[in-house]
Amino acid sequence: MPGTSPAFCVLVGPDYAGKSSALSRLGRSGQPWRTLSVDDDRLAPEHALLARLRRDVVREVAGRPAAWSPDFLVTMLQTAAVHLRDRLAEDPVTPTVVDSYYYKLLAKARLAGAADSPLLGWWRSFPQPRRVLYLDVRPEVAWRRSKAGAGLNCLEYYGDRPSWDGFRRYQSDLGKTMHDEISHLPVTVVEQQDDPDRTAESIRKVLADELG
């Protein structure tokens, strides 16, 4: 992407931190920012392949670690990282909020045993945001939002099946790894609030300062 300098910020956080809810509220706020995400409901119809890939990667690859190498898992996760980079390149002028970008994918890849994959170094060469907003959440709140583990996938906990301890330990390591990956960037921590509208408003104020 030579010659481009996209104006964007990244919203990141642990699993069940409430990013999707916050992005939905921001989208209804009338702000002049576009949002990028690989969530199913935010993908254009022509990019629906990513939604199918994500479900299959979790179920068929991450869910069967004995059948696939960590490098293969990273290769599949790369489709989402490159998609977000490509969407930024399409319009480097419009201020943009990116859901997680490559940081959360990279952290999950490291926790899955692929820390030495050369692909991770390539992701780190992607354009960097003006600021990262880290949406924090207490593990017990995230566990409750996951319906006590019923809504989890295998890239959200340690162990053969969901448990509070496996979820708590994984989310702690995920948070530490993400913070490690964004330590070179300006970071604003958005503390957990009980009211989603207040959380979205806290995020909006930071984005307004950065993106106008």
Short mmCIF file of C-alpha atoms in Angstrom, two decimals:
data_model
loop_
_atom_site.label_atom_id
_atom_site.label_comp_id
_atom_site.label_asym_id
_atom_site.label_seq_id
_atom_site.Cartn_x
_atom_site.Cartn_y
_atom_site.Cartn_z
CA MET A 1 0.00 0.00 0.00
CA PRO A 2 2.69 2.54 -0.93
CA GLY A 3 1.71 6.20 -0.79
CA THR A 4 -1.35 5.71 1.42
CA SER A 5 -1.84 6.76 5.00
CA PRO A 6 -5.35 5.76 6.03
CA ALA A 7 -6.93 7.73 8.87
CA PHE A 8 -8.26 5.06 11.19
CA CYS A 9 -8.59 3.92 14.77
CA VAL A 10 -8.99 0.38 16.06
CA LEU A 11 -11.45 -0.87 18.67
CA VAL A 12 -10.17 -4.01 20.36
CA GLY A 13 -10.90 -5.97 23.51
CA PRO A 14 -11.28 -9.45 24.99
CA ASP A 15 -14.06 -11.79 23.91
CA TYR A 16 -17.52 -10.55 24.95
CA ALA A 17 -16.22 -7.07 25.73
CA GLY A 18 -19.12 -5.51 23.81
CA LYS A 19 -17.33 -4.25 20.69
CA SER A 20 -20.09 -5.25 18.28
CA SER A 21 -22.72 -3.53 20.40
CA ALA A 22 -20.62 -0.38 20.62
CA LEU A 23 -20.00 -0.34 16.84
CA SER A 24 -23.72 -0.72 16.18
CA ARG A 25 -24.47 2.26 18.38
CA LEU A 26 -21.72 4.30 16.75
CA GLY A 27 -23.17 3.47 13.35
CA ARG A 28 -26.49 4.98 14.42
CA SER A 29 -24.90 8.12 15.86
CA GLY A 30 -24.59 9.97 12.56
CA GLN A 31 -20.82 10.33 12.78
CA PRO A 32 -18.90 10.62 9.47
CA TRP A 33 -16.84 7.49 10.08
CA ARG A 34 -17.14 4.20 8.31
CA THR A 35 -16.68 0.97 10.24
CA LEU A 36 -14.87 -2.17 9.10
CA SER A 37 -15.45 -5.58 10.61
CA VAL A 38 -15.53 -9.24 9.67
CA ASP A 39 -18.66 -9.86 11.75
CA ASP A 40 -21.32 -11.62 9.68
CA ASP A 41 -23.77 -8.71 9.76
CA ARG A 42 -21.12 -6.16 8.70
CA LEU A 43 -19.77 -7.93 5.65
CA ALA A 44 -20.88 -6.89 2.18
CA PRO A 45 -22.73 -9.64 0.27
CA GLU A 46 -19.75 -10.13 -2.04
CA HIS A 47 -17.57 -10.85 1.01
CA ALA A 48 -19.86 -13.45 2.60
CA LEU A 49 -17.17 -16.05 1.98
CA LEU A 50 -15.35 -14.69 5.04
CA ALA A 51 -18.28 -15.53 7.31
CA ARG A 52 -18.32 -19.11 6.05
CA LEU A 53 -14.54 -19.39 6.36
CA ARG A 54 -14.58 -18.13 9.93
CA ARG A 55 -17.14 -20.68 11.05
CA ASP A 56 -15.29 -23.52 9.29
CA VAL A 57 -11.88 -22.44 10.60
CA VAL A 58 -13.13 -22.47 14.19
CA ARG A 59 -14.95 -25.78 13.83
CA GLU A 60 -12.71 -27.72 11.46
CA VAL A 61 -9.22 -26.31 12.16
CA ALA A 62 -9.06 -24.75 15.63
CA GLY A 63 -11.44 -27.41 16.92
CA ARG A 64 -9.17 -30.23 15.68
CA PRO A 65 -5.63 -29.18 16.66
CA ALA A 66 -4.29 -32.71 16.16
CA ALA A 67 -5.29 -32.62 12.49
CA TRP A 68 -3.82 -29.24 11.54
CA SER A 69 -0.65 -27.33 12.37
CA PRO A 70 -0.67 -23.89 14.06
CA ASP A 71 0.83 -22.49 10.83
CA PHE A 72 -2.17 -23.74 8.88
CA LEU A 73 -4.49 -22.05 11.38
CA VAL A 74 -2.65 -18.75 10.87
CA THR A 75 -2.89 -19.17 7.10
CA MET A 76 -6.67 -19.38 7.40
CA LEU A 77 -6.94 -16.51 9.90
CA GLN A 78 -4.95 -14.38 7.48
CA THR A 79 -7.96 -14.08 5.18
CA ALA A 80 -9.66 -11.81 7.73
CA ALA A 81 -6.55 -9.72 8.41
CA VAL A 82 -5.86 -9.13 4.72
CA HIS A 83 -9.52 -8.36 4.04
CA LEU A 84 -9.47 -5.51 6.58
CA ARG A 85 -6.19 -4.19 5.18
CA ASP A 86 -7.63 -4.25 1.67
CA ARG A 87 -10.78 -2.39 2.71
CA LEU A 88 -8.62 0.32 4.28
CA ALA A 89 -6.62 0.60 1.06
CA GLU A 90 -9.78 1.09 -1.00
CA ASP A 91 -10.54 4.38 0.73
CA PRO A 92 -7.62 5.81 2.70
CA VAL A 93 -9.34 9.21 3.01
CA THR A 94 -12.59 8.52 4.87
CA PRO A 95 -12.01 8.29 8.65
CA THR A 96 -12.52 4.67 9.70
CA VAL A 97 -13.05 2.59 12.83
CA VAL A 98 -11.75 -0.97 12.47
CA ASP A 99 -13.01 -3.81 14.63
CA SER A 100 -9.92 -5.47 16.14
CA TYR A 101 -7.89 -5.17 12.88
CA TYR A 102 -5.20 -7.89 13.01
CA TYR A 103 -4.31 -7.48 16.69
CA LYS A 104 -6.82 -9.90 18.16
CA LEU A 105 -6.25 -12.46 15.41
CA LEU A 106 -2.52 -12.21 16.01
CA ALA A 107 -2.93 -12.68 19.76
CA LYS A 108 -5.12 -15.75 19.23
CA ALA A 109 -2.61 -17.16 16.75
CA ARG A 110 0.18 -16.74 19.30
CA LEU A 111 -1.88 -18.46 21.99
CA ALA A 112 -2.58 -21.31 19.55
CA GLY A 113 1.15 -21.99 19.20
CA ALA A 114 2.00 -20.01 16.06
CA ALA A 115 4.13 -17.27 17.65
CA ASP A 116 7.00 -17.96 15.25
CA SER A 117 4.96 -17.85 12.05
CA PRO A 118 6.49 -15.41 9.53
CA LEU A 119 2.97 -14.37 8.56
CA LEU A 120 2.61 -12.57 11.89
CA GLY A 121 5.58 -10.39 11.01
CA TRP A 122 3.89 -9.48 7.74
CA TRP A 123 0.69 -8.48 9.58
CA ARG A 124 2.75 -6.18 11.80
CA SER A 125 3.90 -4.34 8.65
CA PHE A 126 0.31 -3.31 7.81
CA PRO A 127 -0.66 0.38 8.18
CA GLN A 128 -0.91 1.40 11.82
CA PRO A 129 -3.84 3.25 13.40
CA ARG A 130 -3.77 6.68 14.94
CA ARG A 131 -5.06 5.21 18.19
CA VAL A 132 -6.24 1.93 19.68
CA LEU A 133 -9.26 1.95 21.96
CA TYR A 134 -9.12 -1.04 24.29
CA LEU A 135 -12.59 -1.93 25.53
CA ASP A 136 -12.07 -3.61 28.87
CA VAL A 137 -14.42 -6.06 30.58
CA ARG A 138 -14.28 -8.02 33.81
CA PRO A 139 -13.91 -11.76 33.17
CA GLU A 140 -16.96 -12.61 35.28
CA VAL A 141 -19.08 -10.20 33.22
CA ALA A 142 -17.79 -11.67 29.95
CA TRP A 143 -18.51 -15.18 31.27
CA ARG A 144 -22.08 -14.14 32.05
CA ARG A 145 -22.47 -12.64 28.57
CA SER A 146 -21.29 -15.95 27.09
CA LYS A 147 -24.21 -17.65 28.88
CA ALA A 148 -21.82 -19.37 31.28
CA GLY A 149 -19.78 -20.77 28.39
CA ALA A 150 -22.66 -21.94 26.21
CA GLY A 151 -21.86 -19.37 23.52
CA LEU A 152 -18.09 -19.91 23.41
CA ASN A 153 -16.02 -21.32 20.59
CA CYS A 154 -12.73 -23.17 21.04
CA LEU A 155 -10.65 -20.04 20.39
CA GLU A 156 -12.09 -18.40 23.51
CA TYR A 157 -11.05 -20.75 26.31
CA TYR A 158 -8.43 -23.29 27.38
CA GLY A 159 -9.29 -26.96 27.68
CA ASP A 160 -11.43 -29.55 25.93
CA ARG A 161 -14.70 -27.87 26.88
CA PRO A 162 -15.80 -24.48 28.22
CA SER A 163 -15.27 -23.87 31.93
CA TRP A 164 -15.01 -20.76 34.04
CA ASP A 165 -11.36 -21.42 34.88
CA GLY A 166 -10.39 -22.18 31.27
CA PHE A 167 -12.21 -19.08 30.08
CA ARG A 168 -10.74 -16.82 32.76
CA ARG A 169 -7.16 -17.97 32.12
CA TYR A 170 -7.50 -17.70 28.33
CA GLN A 171 -9.00 -14.23 28.46
CA SER A 172 -6.26 -13.08 30.84
CA ASP A 173 -3.57 -14.34 28.44
CA LEU A 174 -5.45 -12.89 25.45
CA GLY A 175 -5.54 -9.47 27.08
CA LYS A 176 -1.85 -9.55 27.94
CA THR A 177 -0.92 -10.64 24.41
CA MET A 178 -3.04 -7.96 22.77
CA HIS A 179 -1.54 -5.30 25.02
CA ASP A 180 1.90 -6.55 24.00
CA GLU A 181 1.01 -6.15 20.33
CA ILE A 182 -0.34 -2.60 20.72
CA SER A 183 2.27 -1.34 23.19
CA HIS A 184 3.98 0.79 20.51
CA LEU A 185 0.76 2.69 19.75
CA PRO A 186 -1.29 5.37 21.53
CA VAL A 187 -3.84 3.39 23.55
CA THR A 188 -6.95 4.56 25.37
CA VAL A 189 -8.52 2.07 27.76
CA VAL A 190 -12.31 2.33 27.85
CA GLU A 191 -13.40 0.92 31.18
CA GLN A 192 -16.40 -1.34 31.37
CA GLN A 193 -19.70 0.38 32.07
CA ASP A 194 -23.08 -1.16 32.82
CA ASP A 195 -24.85 0.99 30.23
CA PRO A 196 -23.93 0.15 26.59
CA ASP A 197 -24.97 3.64 25.49
CA ARG A 198 -22.53 5.22 27.94
CA THR A 199 -19.79 2.91 26.69
CA ALA A 200 -20.49 3.91 23.10
CA GLU A 201 -20.47 7.58 24.08
CA SER A 202 -17.08 7.21 25.78
CA ILE A 203 -15.72 5.63 22.60
CA ARG A 204 -17.31 8.31 20.42
CA LYS A 205 -15.60 11.11 22.33
CA VAL A 206 -12.17 9.55 21.83
CA LEU A 207 -12.82 8.91 18.15
CA ALA A 208 -14.04 12.47 17.64
CA ASP A 209 -10.72 13.79 18.98
CA GLU A 210 -8.72 11.49 16.70
CA LEU A 211 -10.80 11.38 13.52
CA GLY A 212 -12.78 14.61 13.65
#
